[in-house]
Protein backbone atom coordinates (compact mmCIF):
# COMPACT_ATOMS: atom_id res chain seq x y z
CA UNK A 1 0.00 0.00 0.00
CA UNK A 2 2.87 2.35 0.79
CA UNK A 3 5.32 1.07 -1.87
CA UNK A 4 5.16 4.12 -4.12
CA UNK A 5 5.40 6.47 -1.15
CA UNK A 6 8.46 4.58 0.09
CA UNK A 7 10.11 5.11 -3.28
CA UNK A 8 9.35 8.82 -3.05
CA UNK A 9 10.65 8.82 0.51
CA UNK A 10 14.01 7.47 -0.60
CA UNK A 11 14.72 10.60 -2.63
CA UNK A 12 12.90 12.92 -0.21
CA UNK A 13 15.30 11.91 2.56
CA UNK A 14 18.14 13.39 0.52
CA UNK A 15 16.47 16.81 0.47
CA UNK A 16 16.44 19.64 2.97
CA UNK A 17 13.11 21.15 4.02
CA UNK A 18 14.74 24.57 3.86
CA UNK A 19 15.50 24.01 0.17
CA UNK A 20 11.83 23.27 -0.46
CA UNK A 21 11.04 26.73 0.90
CA UNK A 22 13.78 28.30 -1.21
CA UNK A 23 12.37 26.68 -4.34
CA UNK A 24 8.77 27.68 -3.67
CA UNK A 25 7.94 31.08 -2.15
CA UNK A 26 4.33 29.94 -1.70
CA UNK A 27 5.21 26.75 0.13
CA UNK A 28 3.82 27.85 3.51
CA UNK A 29 0.43 28.68 1.96
CA UNK A 30 0.35 25.68 -0.36
CA UNK A 31 1.19 23.21 2.40
CA UNK A 32 -1.38 24.45 4.89
CA UNK A 33 -5.07 23.83 5.44
CA UNK A 34 -7.61 25.65 7.54
CA UNK A 35 -11.13 25.74 8.83
CA UNK A 36 -12.82 28.75 10.34
CA UNK A 37 -10.04 30.70 12.03
CA UNK A 38 -7.93 27.60 12.66
CA UNK A 39 -4.79 27.16 10.59
CA UNK A 40 -2.76 23.97 10.16
CA UNK A 41 0.73 24.36 8.69
CA UNK A 42 2.54 21.21 7.55
CA UNK A 43 5.05 22.97 5.32
CA UNK A 44 7.97 22.20 7.67
CA UNK A 45 8.01 18.58 6.53
CA UNK A 46 9.55 16.83 3.52
CA UNK A 47 6.14 16.51 1.87
CA UNK A 48 6.11 17.93 -1.67
CA UNK A 49 3.42 17.98 -4.36
CA UNK A 50 4.12 14.46 -5.57
CA UNK A 51 4.19 13.00 -2.08
CA UNK A 52 1.00 14.81 -1.15
CA UNK A 53 -0.75 13.55 -4.27
CA UNK A 54 0.31 10.03 -3.43
CA UNK A 55 -0.85 10.40 0.18
CA UNK A 56 -4.19 11.76 -0.98
CA UNK A 57 -4.67 8.69 -3.16
CA UNK A 58 -4.65 6.57 -0.01
CA UNK A 59 -7.95 8.17 1.02
CA UNK A 60 -9.70 6.95 -2.09
CA UNK A 61 -7.99 3.56 -2.05
CA UNK A 62 -9.24 3.06 1.51
CA UNK A 63 -12.78 4.17 0.65
CA UNK A 64 -12.53 6.96 3.20
CA UNK A 65 -15.55 8.94 2.02
CA UNK A 66 -17.88 5.95 2.20
CA UNK A 67 -16.51 4.89 5.58
CA UNK A 68 -16.87 8.43 6.96
CA UNK A 69 -20.45 8.65 5.73
CA UNK A 70 -21.23 5.26 7.28
CA UNK A 71 -19.92 6.49 10.61
CA UNK A 72 -22.02 9.65 10.58
CA UNK A 73 -25.07 7.68 9.43
CA UNK A 74 -24.91 5.28 12.37
CA UNK A 75 -23.79 2.16 10.48
CA UNK A 76 -22.20 -0.49 12.70
CA UNK A 77 -18.63 0.22 11.68
CA UNK A 78 -17.26 -1.06 15.01
CA UNK A 79 -17.54 -4.54 13.58
CA UNK A 80 -15.80 -6.52 16.32
CA UNK A 81 -18.31 -5.24 18.86
CA UNK A 82 -21.25 -4.94 16.48
CA UNK A 83 -21.78 -1.26 17.33
CA UNK A 84 -22.38 2.03 15.60
CA UNK A 85 -19.86 4.82 16.25
CA UNK A 86 -21.82 7.94 16.97
CA UNK A 87 -20.02 10.24 19.36
CA UNK A 88 -20.74 12.85 16.68
CA UNK A 89 -24.45 12.58 17.59
CA UNK A 90 -23.63 14.03 21.01
CA UNK A 91 -22.68 17.33 19.38
CA UNK A 92 -25.38 17.26 16.72
CA UNK A 93 -27.11 20.16 18.47
CA UNK A 94 -29.50 20.82 15.61
CA UNK A 95 -30.98 17.38 16.18
CA UNK A 96 -30.95 16.21 12.56
CA UNK A 97 -32.19 12.61 12.73
CA UNK A 98 -29.63 9.79 12.97
CA UNK A 99 -30.96 6.26 12.85
CA UNK A 100 -29.59 3.22 14.64
CA UNK A 101 -31.53 -0.05 14.36
CA UNK A 102 -34.42 1.78 12.74
CA UNK A 103 -34.87 4.44 15.44
CA UNK A 104 -33.78 8.10 15.60
CA UNK A 105 -31.26 8.47 18.45
CA UNK A 106 -31.41 12.26 18.59
CA UNK A 107 -34.48 12.80 20.81
CA UNK A 108 -32.84 10.84 23.62
CA UNK A 109 -29.45 12.52 23.12
CA UNK A 110 -31.03 15.97 23.36
CA UNK A 111 -33.23 15.02 26.29
CA UNK A 112 -30.20 13.77 28.24
CA UNK A 113 -28.35 17.00 27.41
CA UNK A 114 -31.35 19.00 28.66
CA UNK A 115 -31.36 17.02 31.93
CA UNK A 116 -27.61 17.52 32.31
CA UNK A 117 -27.99 21.28 31.89
CA UNK A 118 -30.82 21.43 34.46
CA UNK A 119 -28.85 19.34 36.93
CA UNK A 120 -25.68 21.38 36.40
CA UNK A 121 -27.55 24.65 36.94
CA UNK A 122 -29.16 23.26 40.12
CA UNK A 123 -25.72 22.40 41.47
CA UNK A 124 -24.17 25.67 40.33
CA UNK A 125 -27.03 27.84 41.55
CA UNK A 126 -27.49 26.11 44.91
CA UNK A 127 -30.97 24.67 44.24
CA UNK A 128 -29.54 21.19 44.76
CA UNK A 129 -27.85 21.03 48.15
CA UNK A 130 -25.77 18.61 50.12
CA UNK A 131 -26.53 17.66 53.72
CA UNK A 132 -24.52 20.70 54.87
CA UNK A 133 -25.60 23.27 52.28
CA UNK A 134 -24.71 24.28 48.73
CA UNK A 135 -22.24 22.17 46.77
CA UNK A 136 -18.74 23.62 46.93
CA UNK A 137 -16.81 20.75 45.33
CA UNK A 138 -17.46 18.09 42.72
CA UNK A 139 -15.41 14.88 42.60
CA UNK A 140 -15.55 12.94 39.35
CA UNK A 141 -14.60 9.29 39.80
CA UNK A 142 -13.74 7.53 36.55
CA UNK A 143 -10.75 6.26 34.59
CA UNK A 144 -9.58 6.17 30.97
CA UNK A 145 -12.22 7.72 28.76
CA UNK A 146 -14.37 8.49 31.80
CA UNK A 147 -11.60 10.67 33.19
CA UNK A 148 -9.08 11.93 30.63
CA UNK A 149 -11.54 13.90 28.49
CA UNK A 150 -13.19 15.81 31.33
CA UNK A 151 -9.84 16.34 33.09
CA UNK A 152 -8.31 17.74 29.92
CA UNK A 153 -11.31 19.92 29.04
CA UNK A 154 -11.88 21.24 32.57
CA UNK A 155 -8.29 22.41 32.78
CA UNK A 156 -8.34 23.81 29.24
CA UNK A 157 -11.42 25.90 30.05
CA UNK A 158 -10.31 27.20 33.42
CA UNK A 159 -10.79 30.88 32.39
CA UNK A 160 -14.50 30.05 32.04
CA UNK A 161 -14.94 28.46 35.49
CA UNK A 162 -17.69 29.99 37.50
CA UNK A 163 -19.10 26.89 39.17
CA UNK A 164 -17.96 24.76 42.10
CA UNK A 165 -14.41 23.43 42.22
CA UNK A 166 -14.04 20.21 40.22
CA UNK A 167 -11.65 17.39 41.13
CA UNK A 168 -10.85 14.07 39.49
CA UNK A 169 -10.04 10.69 41.00
CA UNK A 170 -8.99 7.91 38.65
CA UNK A 171 -6.22 5.74 40.07
CA UNK A 172 -7.07 2.76 42.26
CA UNK A 173 -4.01 3.76 44.29
CA UNK A 174 -5.63 4.90 47.54
CA UNK A 175 -3.22 7.83 47.57
CA UNK A 176 -5.26 9.47 44.82
CA UNK A 177 -8.65 9.48 46.49
CA UNK A 178 -7.17 10.12 49.95
CA UNK A 179 -5.38 13.26 48.77
CA UNK A 180 -8.39 14.57 46.86
CA UNK A 181 -10.98 13.97 49.61
CA UNK A 182 -8.87 15.08 52.59
CA UNK A 183 -9.55 18.85 52.30
CA UNK A 184 -13.20 18.48 51.20
CA UNK A 185 -16.39 18.79 53.23
CA UNK A 186 -18.33 15.50 52.91
CA UNK A 187 -21.61 17.36 53.48
CA UNK A 188 -21.06 19.77 50.58
CA UNK A 189 -19.38 17.57 47.99
CA UNK A 190 -21.06 16.04 44.94
CA UNK A 191 -19.57 12.74 43.72
CA UNK A 192 -20.08 11.78 40.09
CA UNK A 193 -19.34 8.13 39.34
CA UNK A 194 -18.50 7.99 35.64
CA UNK A 195 -18.18 4.57 34.10
CA UNK A 196 -19.63 3.44 30.82
CA UNK A 197 -19.75 -0.17 32.00
CA UNK A 198 -20.10 0.54 35.74
CA UNK A 199 -17.90 -2.49 36.37
CA UNK A 200 -14.40 -1.00 36.09
CA UNK A 201 -12.65 -2.15 39.24
CA UNK A 202 -10.74 1.08 39.87
CA UNK A 203 -13.86 3.23 39.57
CA UNK A 204 -16.12 0.97 41.61
CA UNK A 205 -13.51 0.66 44.38
CA UNK A 206 -13.09 4.46 44.51
CA UNK A 207 -16.88 4.98 44.41
CA UNK A 208 -17.41 2.72 47.43
CA UNK A 209 -14.59 4.47 49.31
CA UNK A 210 -16.12 7.89 48.53
CA UNK A 211 -19.55 6.71 49.67
CA UNK A 212 -18.14 5.46 52.99
CA UNK A 213 -16.24 8.77 53.45
CA UNK A 214 -19.42 10.73 52.83
CA UNK A 215 -21.53 8.61 55.18
CA UNK A 216 -18.96 8.79 57.95
CA UNK A 217 -18.62 12.55 57.52
CA UNK A 218 -22.35 13.30 57.78
CA UNK A 219 -23.02 13.67 54.04
CA UNK A 220 -25.96 12.13 52.25
CA UNK A 221 -25.08 9.88 49.29
CA UNK A 222 -28.76 9.80 48.23
CA UNK A 223 -28.50 13.54 47.49
CA UNK A 224 -24.80 13.86 46.81
CA UNK A 225 -24.08 11.08 44.31
CA UNK A 226 -24.74 11.13 40.58
CA UNK A 227 -23.78 8.63 37.90
CA UNK A 228 -22.82 8.68 34.26
CA UNK A 229 -23.09 5.31 32.58
CA UNK A 230 -24.65 3.17 29.90
CA UNK A 231 -25.38 0.40 32.47
CA UNK A 232 -28.50 1.78 34.15
CA UNK A 233 -29.26 -1.47 35.97
CA UNK A 234 -25.88 -1.27 37.73
CA UNK A 235 -26.22 2.41 38.70
CA UNK A 236 -29.56 1.52 40.27
CA UNK A 237 -28.04 -1.42 42.12
CA UNK A 238 -25.37 0.95 43.47
CA UNK A 239 -28.18 3.07 44.92
CA UNK A 240 -27.99 6.19 42.77
CA UNK A 241 -31.46 7.68 42.21
CA UNK A 242 -32.60 7.50 38.57
CA UNK A 243 -33.01 11.28 38.30
CA UNK A 244 -29.28 11.64 38.96
CA UNK A 245 -28.20 9.09 36.39
CA UNK A 246 -27.19 10.28 32.94
CA UNK A 247 -27.08 7.49 30.44
CA UNK A 248 -25.53 7.09 27.06
CA UNK A 249 -25.71 4.37 24.46
CA UNK A 250 -23.08 1.76 23.65
CA UNK A 251 -22.34 3.56 20.38
CA UNK A 252 -20.31 6.14 22.30
CA UNK A 253 -16.81 4.80 22.90
CA UNK A 254 -15.23 5.68 26.25
CA UNK A 255 -12.40 7.71 24.72
CA UNK A 256 -14.86 9.59 22.50
CA UNK A 257 -17.35 10.33 25.27
CA UNK A 258 -16.46 13.79 26.63
CA UNK A 259 -19.22 15.36 24.52
CA UNK A 260 -22.05 13.72 26.43
CA UNK A 261 -22.77 12.82 30.05
CA UNK A 262 -19.09 12.08 30.68
CA UNK A 263 -18.62 15.84 30.17
CA UNK A 264 -20.93 16.58 33.14
CA UNK A 265 -18.10 17.84 35.42
CA UNK A 266 -17.02 20.23 32.65
CA UNK A 267 -20.60 21.46 32.29
CA UNK A 268 -20.87 22.00 36.05
CA UNK A 269 -17.58 23.90 36.07
CA UNK A 270 -18.21 26.23 33.12
CA UNK A 271 -21.99 26.30 32.69
CA UNK A 272 -24.30 25.60 29.76
CA UNK A 273 -23.26 28.51 27.56
CA UNK A 274 -19.57 27.55 27.46
CA UNK A 275 -20.32 23.82 27.25
CA UNK A 276 -22.61 24.43 24.27
CA UNK A 277 -19.85 26.40 22.59
CA UNK A 278 -17.53 23.41 23.11
CA UNK A 279 -20.12 21.15 21.43
CA UNK A 280 -20.57 23.66 18.61
CA UNK A 281 -16.81 23.64 18.01
CA UNK A 282 -16.91 19.86 17.64
CA UNK A 283 -19.91 20.11 15.36
CA UNK A 284 -18.16 22.69 13.19
CA UNK A 285 -15.21 20.33 12.77
CA UNK A 286 -17.64 17.53 11.81
CA UNK A 287 -19.11 19.72 9.10
CA UNK A 288 -15.66 20.58 7.80
CA UNK A 289 -14.58 16.91 7.84
CA UNK A 290 -17.71 15.92 5.92
CA UNK A 291 -17.55 18.64 3.30
CA UNK A 292 -14.01 19.84 2.58
CA UNK A 293 -11.95 18.32 -0.23
CA UNK A 294 -9.30 15.98 1.11
CA UNK A 295 -6.44 18.38 0.37
CA UNK A 296 -8.22 21.20 2.24
CA UNK A 297 -9.51 18.96 4.99
CA UNK A 298 -7.62 19.57 8.23
CA UNK A 299 -8.27 16.18 9.91
CA UNK A 300 -7.40 14.39 6.66
CA UNK A 301 -4.17 16.32 6.15
CA UNK A 302 -3.20 15.90 9.82
CA UNK A 303 -3.74 12.15 9.37
CA UNK A 304 -1.82 11.97 6.09
CA UNK A 305 1.14 13.80 7.60
CA UNK A 306 0.95 11.23 10.42
CA UNK A 307 0.93 8.34 7.94
CA UNK A 308 3.88 9.87 6.08
CA UNK A 309 5.98 10.05 9.22
CA UNK A 310 4.97 6.77 10.84
CA UNK A 311 4.13 4.27 8.13
CA UNK A 312 6.32 5.65 5.32
CA UNK A 313 9.37 7.15 7.06
CA UNK A 314 9.17 4.76 10.02
CA UNK A 315 9.25 7.27 12.90
CA UNK A 316 8.07 5.29 15.93
CA UNK A 317 6.76 8.16 18.02
CA UNK A 318 5.06 11.50 17.66
CA UNK A 319 5.39 14.37 20.12
CA UNK A 320 2.36 16.55 20.86
CA UNK A 321 3.61 19.88 22.14
CA UNK A 322 0.95 22.36 23.17
CA UNK A 323 2.41 25.81 23.77
CA UNK A 324 -0.66 26.33 25.87
CA UNK A 325 -0.33 25.49 29.55
CA UNK A 326 -4.06 24.83 29.84
CA UNK A 327 -3.63 21.97 27.36
CA UNK A 328 -1.40 20.28 29.92
CA UNK A 329 -3.44 17.09 29.77
CA UNK A 330 -3.97 17.04 26.01
CA UNK A 331 -1.01 14.68 25.41
CA UNK A 332 -2.38 12.22 28.00
CA UNK A 333 -5.84 12.50 26.48
CA UNK A 334 -4.41 11.85 23.01
CA UNK A 335 -2.40 8.91 24.28
CA UNK A 336 -5.64 7.11 24.99
CA UNK A 337 -7.47 8.46 21.96
CA UNK A 338 -4.74 7.52 19.50
CA UNK A 339 -3.01 4.53 21.09
CA UNK A 340 -6.14 2.73 22.31
CA UNK A 341 -7.74 3.34 18.91
CA UNK A 342 -4.91 2.56 16.49
CA UNK A 343 -2.51 0.51 18.61
CA UNK A 344 -3.48 -2.77 16.94
CA UNK A 345 -1.68 -5.55 15.02
CA UNK A 346 -4.71 -6.99 13.29
CA UNK A 347 -6.72 -5.42 10.49
CA UNK A 348 -10.51 -5.33 10.47
CA UNK A 349 -10.62 -8.53 8.39
CA UNK A 350 -8.49 -10.46 10.89
CA UNK A 351 -5.30 -10.41 8.85
CA UNK A 352 -2.01 -9.13 10.27
CA UNK A 353 -1.39 -5.44 9.62
CA UNK A 354 0.94 -5.00 6.67
CA UNK A 355 2.32 -1.70 8.02
CA UNK A 356 3.22 -0.43 11.47
CA UNK A 357 0.25 0.57 13.66
CA UNK A 358 -0.23 4.12 14.93
CA UNK A 359 2.75 5.73 16.68
CA UNK A 360 3.64 6.18 20.33
CA UNK A 361 2.18 9.51 21.43
CA UNK A 362 3.83 11.60 24.09
CA UNK A 363 4.43 15.19 25.00
CA UNK A 364 4.23 18.04 27.46
CA UNK A 365 3.45 21.71 27.16
CA UNK A 366 6.08 24.13 25.95
CA UNK A 367 8.08 25.88 27.07
CA UNK A 368 8.61 23.33 29.88
CA UNK A 369 9.49 20.54 27.48
CA UNK A 370 12.32 22.66 26.05
CA UNK A 371 14.12 22.33 29.36
CA UNK A 372 13.60 18.59 29.53
CA UNK A 373 13.36 16.35 26.46
CA UNK A 374 13.90 18.76 23.56
CA UNK A 375 17.60 17.90 23.69
CA UNK A 376 16.76 14.48 22.24
CA UNK A 377 14.36 15.93 19.69
CA UNK A 378 17.05 18.28 18.38
CA UNK A 379 20.17 16.13 18.60
CA UNK A 380 19.14 12.55 19.39
CA UNK A 381 19.53 9.68 16.94
CA UNK A 382 15.77 9.26 16.43
CA UNK A 383 13.64 11.61 14.40
CA UNK A 384 10.53 12.57 16.38
CA UNK A 385 7.91 14.40 14.31
CA UNK A 386 6.52 17.22 16.45
CA UNK A 387 3.02 18.65 16.53
CA UNK A 388 2.98 22.16 17.94
CA UNK A 389 -0.27 23.79 19.07
CA UNK A 390 -0.41 27.46 19.96
CA UNK A 391 -2.89 30.31 20.32
CA UNK A 392 -2.37 33.73 18.74
CA UNK A 393 -3.33 35.31 22.04
CA UNK A 394 -3.75 34.27 25.64
CA UNK A 395 -6.51 34.89 28.15
CA UNK A 396 -4.46 37.30 30.25
CA UNK A 397 -4.22 40.69 28.48
CA UNK A 398 -2.23 42.04 31.42
CA UNK A 399 0.35 39.31 30.72
CA UNK A 400 0.53 39.76 26.95
CA UNK A 401 4.32 39.90 27.14
CA UNK A 402 4.27 36.32 28.50
CA UNK A 403 2.24 35.22 25.53
CA UNK A 404 4.59 36.89 23.07
CA UNK A 405 7.48 34.96 24.62
CA UNK A 406 5.48 31.74 24.49
CA UNK A 407 4.65 32.22 20.82
CA UNK A 408 8.23 33.20 19.97
CA UNK A 409 9.51 30.05 21.66
CA UNK A 410 7.04 27.85 19.81
CA UNK A 411 8.02 29.30 16.44
CA UNK A 412 11.71 29.19 17.36
CA UNK A 413 11.55 25.49 18.10
CA UNK A 414 9.94 24.51 14.81
CA UNK A 415 12.40 26.74 12.96
CA UNK A 416 15.39 25.33 14.85
CA UNK A 417 14.24 21.77 14.18
CA UNK A 418 14.06 22.50 10.47
CA UNK A 419 17.11 24.73 10.12
CA UNK A 420 19.60 22.98 12.37
CA UNK A 421 23.21 24.15 12.64
CA UNK A 422 25.93 22.90 10.31
CA UNK A 423 29.44 21.88 11.35
CA UNK A 424 30.85 25.01 9.74
CA UNK A 425 28.46 27.23 11.69
CA UNK A 426 29.34 25.36 14.87
CA UNK A 427 33.06 25.79 14.13
CA UNK A 428 32.61 29.54 13.66
CA UNK A 429 30.88 29.80 17.03
CA UNK A 430 33.48 27.70 18.77
CA UNK A 431 36.25 29.77 17.23
CA UNK A 432 34.52 32.94 18.37
CA UNK A 433 34.59 31.51 21.89
CA UNK A 434 38.39 31.38 21.61
CA UNK A 435 38.98 27.68 20.89
CA UNK A 436 41.46 26.47 18.31
CA UNK A 437 42.86 23.29 16.80
CA UNK A 438 41.67 19.86 17.95
CA UNK A 439 39.71 21.26 20.86
CA UNK A 440 37.78 23.56 18.50
CA UNK A 441 36.98 20.58 16.27
CA UNK A 442 35.89 18.37 19.18
CA UNK A 443 33.73 21.05 20.79
CA UNK A 444 32.17 22.07 17.47
CA UNK A 445 30.85 18.56 16.87
CA UNK A 446 28.79 18.71 20.06
CA UNK A 447 27.20 21.92 18.84
CA UNK A 448 25.95 20.60 15.50
CA UNK A 449 22.18 20.30 15.03
CA UNK A 450 21.27 18.00 12.13
CA UNK A 451 18.08 19.97 11.38
CA UNK A 452 15.63 18.78 8.74
CA UNK A 453 13.47 17.51 11.59
CA UNK A 454 9.78 17.72 10.73
CA UNK A 455 7.05 19.51 12.60
CA UNK A 456 3.53 20.79 12.06
CA UNK A 457 1.88 23.76 13.75
CA UNK A 458 -1.79 24.17 14.56
CA UNK A 459 -2.47 27.81 15.37
CA UNK A 460 -5.80 29.19 16.56
CA UNK A 461 -6.95 32.61 17.76
CA UNK A 462 -7.45 31.76 21.46
CA UNK A 463 -8.28 28.66 23.51
CA UNK A 464 -12.03 29.27 23.78
CA UNK A 465 -14.61 26.50 24.39
CA UNK A 466 -15.43 26.55 20.66
CA UNK A 467 -11.77 26.17 19.68
CA UNK A 468 -11.28 23.37 22.21
CA UNK A 469 -14.23 21.56 20.63
CA UNK A 470 -12.63 21.99 17.21
CA UNK A 471 -9.30 20.64 18.45
CA UNK A 472 -10.77 17.55 20.13
CA UNK A 473 -12.97 16.66 17.14
CA UNK A 474 -10.02 17.31 14.81
CA UNK A 475 -7.95 14.68 16.61
CA UNK A 476 -10.87 12.22 16.73
CA UNK A 477 -11.26 12.44 12.98
CA UNK A 478 -7.50 12.21 12.42
CA UNK A 479 -7.53 8.91 14.33
CA UNK A 480 -10.46 7.74 12.20
CA UNK A 481 -8.70 8.63 8.92
CA UNK A 482 -5.44 6.95 9.96
CA UNK A 483 -7.33 3.87 11.18
CA UNK A 484 -9.34 3.67 7.96
CA UNK A 485 -6.22 3.86 5.78
CA UNK A 486 -4.55 1.16 7.88
CA UNK A 487 -7.69 -0.99 7.85
CA UNK A 488 -7.89 -0.92 11.66
CA UNK A 489 -11.04 -0.96 13.78
CA UNK A 490 -10.29 2.21 15.75
CA UNK A 491 -13.23 1.67 18.08
CA UNK A 492 -12.49 -1.52 20.03
CA UNK A 493 -9.79 -2.11 22.66
CA UNK A 494 -9.32 -5.83 23.21
CA UNK A 495 -5.73 -5.22 24.23
CA UNK A 496 -6.77 -3.97 27.66
CA UNK A 497 -8.56 -7.18 28.61
CA UNK A 498 -5.78 -9.61 29.49
CA UNK A 499 -4.23 -7.41 32.17
CA UNK A 500 -7.66 -6.81 33.73
CA UNK A 501 -8.33 -10.57 33.90
CA UNK A 502 -4.94 -11.32 35.43
CA UNK A 503 -5.34 -8.51 38.01
CA UNK A 504 -8.58 -10.13 39.14
CA UNK A 505 -6.99 -13.56 39.43
CA UNK A 506 -3.99 -12.15 41.30
CA UNK A 507 -6.19 -10.54 43.98
CA UNK A 508 -6.24 -13.56 46.33
CA UNK A 509 -2.48 -14.04 45.88
CA UNK A 510 -1.57 -10.51 46.92
CA UNK A 511 -4.03 -10.85 49.80
CA UNK A 512 -2.03 -13.89 50.92
CA UNK A 513 -5.12 -16.09 50.65
CA UNK A 514 -3.83 -18.27 47.84
CA UNK A 515 -0.40 -19.60 46.95
CA UNK A 516 1.55 -18.53 43.88
CA UNK A 517 2.00 -22.08 42.54
CA UNK A 518 1.80 -22.11 38.78
CA UNK A 519 2.90 -18.47 38.51
CA UNK A 520 6.14 -17.59 36.79
CA UNK A 521 9.16 -17.13 39.06
CA UNK A 522 9.24 -13.37 38.75
CA UNK A 523 5.57 -12.85 39.67
CA UNK A 524 5.84 -15.32 42.58
CA UNK A 525 8.96 -13.60 43.94
CA UNK A 526 7.39 -10.12 43.71
CA UNK A 527 4.27 -11.33 45.56
CA UNK A 528 6.49 -12.91 48.25
CA UNK A 529 8.36 -9.61 48.64
CA UNK A 530 5.12 -7.61 49.00
CA UNK A 531 3.75 -10.05 51.60
CA UNK A 532 6.99 -9.91 53.59
CA UNK A 533 6.88 -6.13 53.91
CA UNK A 534 3.16 -5.72 54.48
CA UNK A 535 2.41 -4.34 57.94
O1 LIG B 1 -9.42 -0.18 30.18
C1 LIG B 1 -9.82 0.48 29.05
C2 LIG B 1 -11.21 1.04 29.16
O2 LIG B 1 -12.14 0.10 28.81
C3 LIG B 1 -11.30 2.28 28.30
O3 LIG B 1 -11.57 2.00 26.99
C4 LIG B 1 -12.34 3.06 29.01
O4 LIG B 1 -12.31 4.40 28.64
C5 LIG B 1 -11.95 2.82 30.45
O5 LIG B 1 -11.51 1.49 30.47
C6 LIG B 1 -13.03 3.06 31.46
O6 LIG B 1 -14.15 2.26 31.23
P1 LIG B 1 -15.53 2.58 31.93
O7 LIG B 1 -15.98 3.91 31.51
O8 LIG B 1 -16.45 1.49 31.49
O9 LIG B 1 -15.31 2.53 33.43
Short mmCIF file of N, CA and C and ligand atoms in Angstrom, two decimals, residues 142-147 194-203 228 248 253-255 257 262 336 340 493 496-497 500, ligand 1:
data_model
loop_
_atom_site.label_atom_id
_atom_site.label_comp_id
_atom_site.label_asym_id
_atom_site.label_seq_id
_atom_site.Cartn_x
_atom_site.Cartn_y
_atom_site.Cartn_z
N UNK A 142 -13.70 8.27 37.81
CA UNK A 142 -13.74 7.53 36.55
C UNK A 142 -12.30 7.30 36.11
N UNK A 143 -12.13 6.52 35.07
CA UNK A 143 -10.75 6.26 34.59
C UNK A 143 -10.78 6.11 33.07
N UNK A 144 -9.65 6.29 32.44
CA UNK A 144 -9.58 6.17 30.97
C UNK A 144 -10.49 7.22 30.34
N UNK A 145 -11.35 6.79 29.45
CA UNK A 145 -12.22 7.72 28.76
C UNK A 145 -13.22 8.42 29.68
N UNK A 146 -13.45 7.87 30.86
CA UNK A 146 -14.37 8.49 31.80
C UNK A 146 -13.65 9.47 32.72
N UNK A 147 -12.41 9.76 32.38
CA UNK A 147 -11.60 10.67 33.19
C UNK A 147 -10.80 11.64 32.31
N UNK A 194 -18.43 8.05 37.11
CA UNK A 194 -18.50 7.99 35.64
C UNK A 194 -17.88 6.69 35.16
N UNK A 195 -18.70 5.83 34.64
CA UNK A 195 -18.18 4.57 34.10
C UNK A 195 -19.18 4.05 33.09
N UNK A 196 -18.73 3.93 31.86
CA UNK A 196 -19.63 3.44 30.82
C UNK A 196 -20.20 2.07 31.21
N UNK A 197 -19.32 1.19 31.68
CA UNK A 197 -19.75 -0.17 32.00
C UNK A 197 -20.25 -0.30 33.44
N UNK A 198 -19.85 0.59 34.31
CA UNK A 198 -20.10 0.54 35.74
C UNK A 198 -19.59 -0.77 36.36
N UNK A 199 -18.52 -1.29 35.80
CA UNK A 199 -17.90 -2.49 36.37
C UNK A 199 -16.40 -2.27 36.58
N UNK A 200 -15.86 -1.19 36.05
CA UNK A 200 -14.40 -1.00 36.09
C UNK A 200 -13.93 -0.99 37.55
N UNK A 201 -12.99 -1.88 37.84
CA UNK A 201 -12.65 -2.15 39.24
C UNK A 201 -12.11 -0.92 39.96
N UNK A 202 -11.30 -0.13 39.25
CA UNK A 202 -10.74 1.08 39.87
C UNK A 202 -11.87 2.04 40.27
N UNK A 203 -12.78 2.25 39.34
CA UNK A 203 -13.86 3.23 39.57
C UNK A 203 -14.81 2.73 40.66
N UNK A 228 -22.87 8.55 35.72
CA UNK A 228 -22.82 8.68 34.26
C UNK A 228 -22.46 7.31 33.73
N UNK A 248 -25.87 6.95 28.47
CA UNK A 248 -25.53 7.09 27.06
C UNK A 248 -25.42 5.70 26.44
N UNK A 253 -17.99 5.43 22.30
CA UNK A 253 -16.81 4.80 22.90
C UNK A 253 -16.29 5.63 24.06
N UNK A 254 -15.71 4.97 25.06
CA UNK A 254 -15.23 5.68 26.25
C UNK A 254 -14.33 6.86 25.91
N UNK A 255 -13.37 6.64 25.01
CA UNK A 255 -12.40 7.71 24.72
C UNK A 255 -12.96 8.77 23.80
N UNK A 257 -16.08 10.08 24.57
CA UNK A 257 -17.35 10.33 25.27
C UNK A 257 -17.46 11.69 25.96
N UNK A 262 -20.43 12.12 30.08
CA UNK A 262 -19.09 12.08 30.68
C UNK A 262 -18.53 13.50 30.84
N UNK A 336 -4.57 8.10 25.02
CA UNK A 336 -5.64 7.11 24.99
C UNK A 336 -6.35 7.13 23.64
N UNK A 340 -5.12 3.77 22.09
CA UNK A 340 -6.14 2.73 22.31
C UNK A 340 -6.91 2.48 21.01
N UNK A 493 -11.00 -2.20 21.84
CA UNK A 493 -9.79 -2.11 22.66
C UNK A 493 -9.57 -3.43 23.38
N UNK A 496 -6.79 -4.33 26.24
CA UNK A 496 -6.77 -3.97 27.66
C UNK A 496 -7.33 -5.10 28.52
N UNK A 497 -7.82 -6.16 27.87
CA UNK A 497 -8.56 -7.18 28.61
C UNK A 497 -7.68 -8.11 29.45
N UNK A 500 -6.54 -6.92 32.78
CA UNK A 500 -7.66 -6.81 33.73
C UNK A 500 -7.98 -8.19 34.31
O1 LIG B 1 -9.42 -0.18 30.18
C1 LIG B 1 -9.82 0.48 29.05
C2 LIG B 1 -11.21 1.04 29.16
O2 LIG B 1 -12.14 0.10 28.81
C3 LIG B 1 -11.30 2.28 28.30
O3 LIG B 1 -11.57 2.00 26.99
C4 LIG B 1 -12.34 3.06 29.01
O4 LIG B 1 -12.31 4.40 28.64
C5 LIG B 1 -11.95 2.82 30.45
O5 LIG B 1 -11.51 1.49 30.47
C6 LIG B 1 -13.03 3.06 31.46
O6 LIG B 1 -14.15 2.26 31.23
P1 LIG B 1 -15.53 2.58 31.93
O7 LIG B 1 -15.98 3.91 31.51
O8 LIG B 1 -16.45 1.49 31.49
O9 LIG B 1 -15.31 2.53 33.43
#
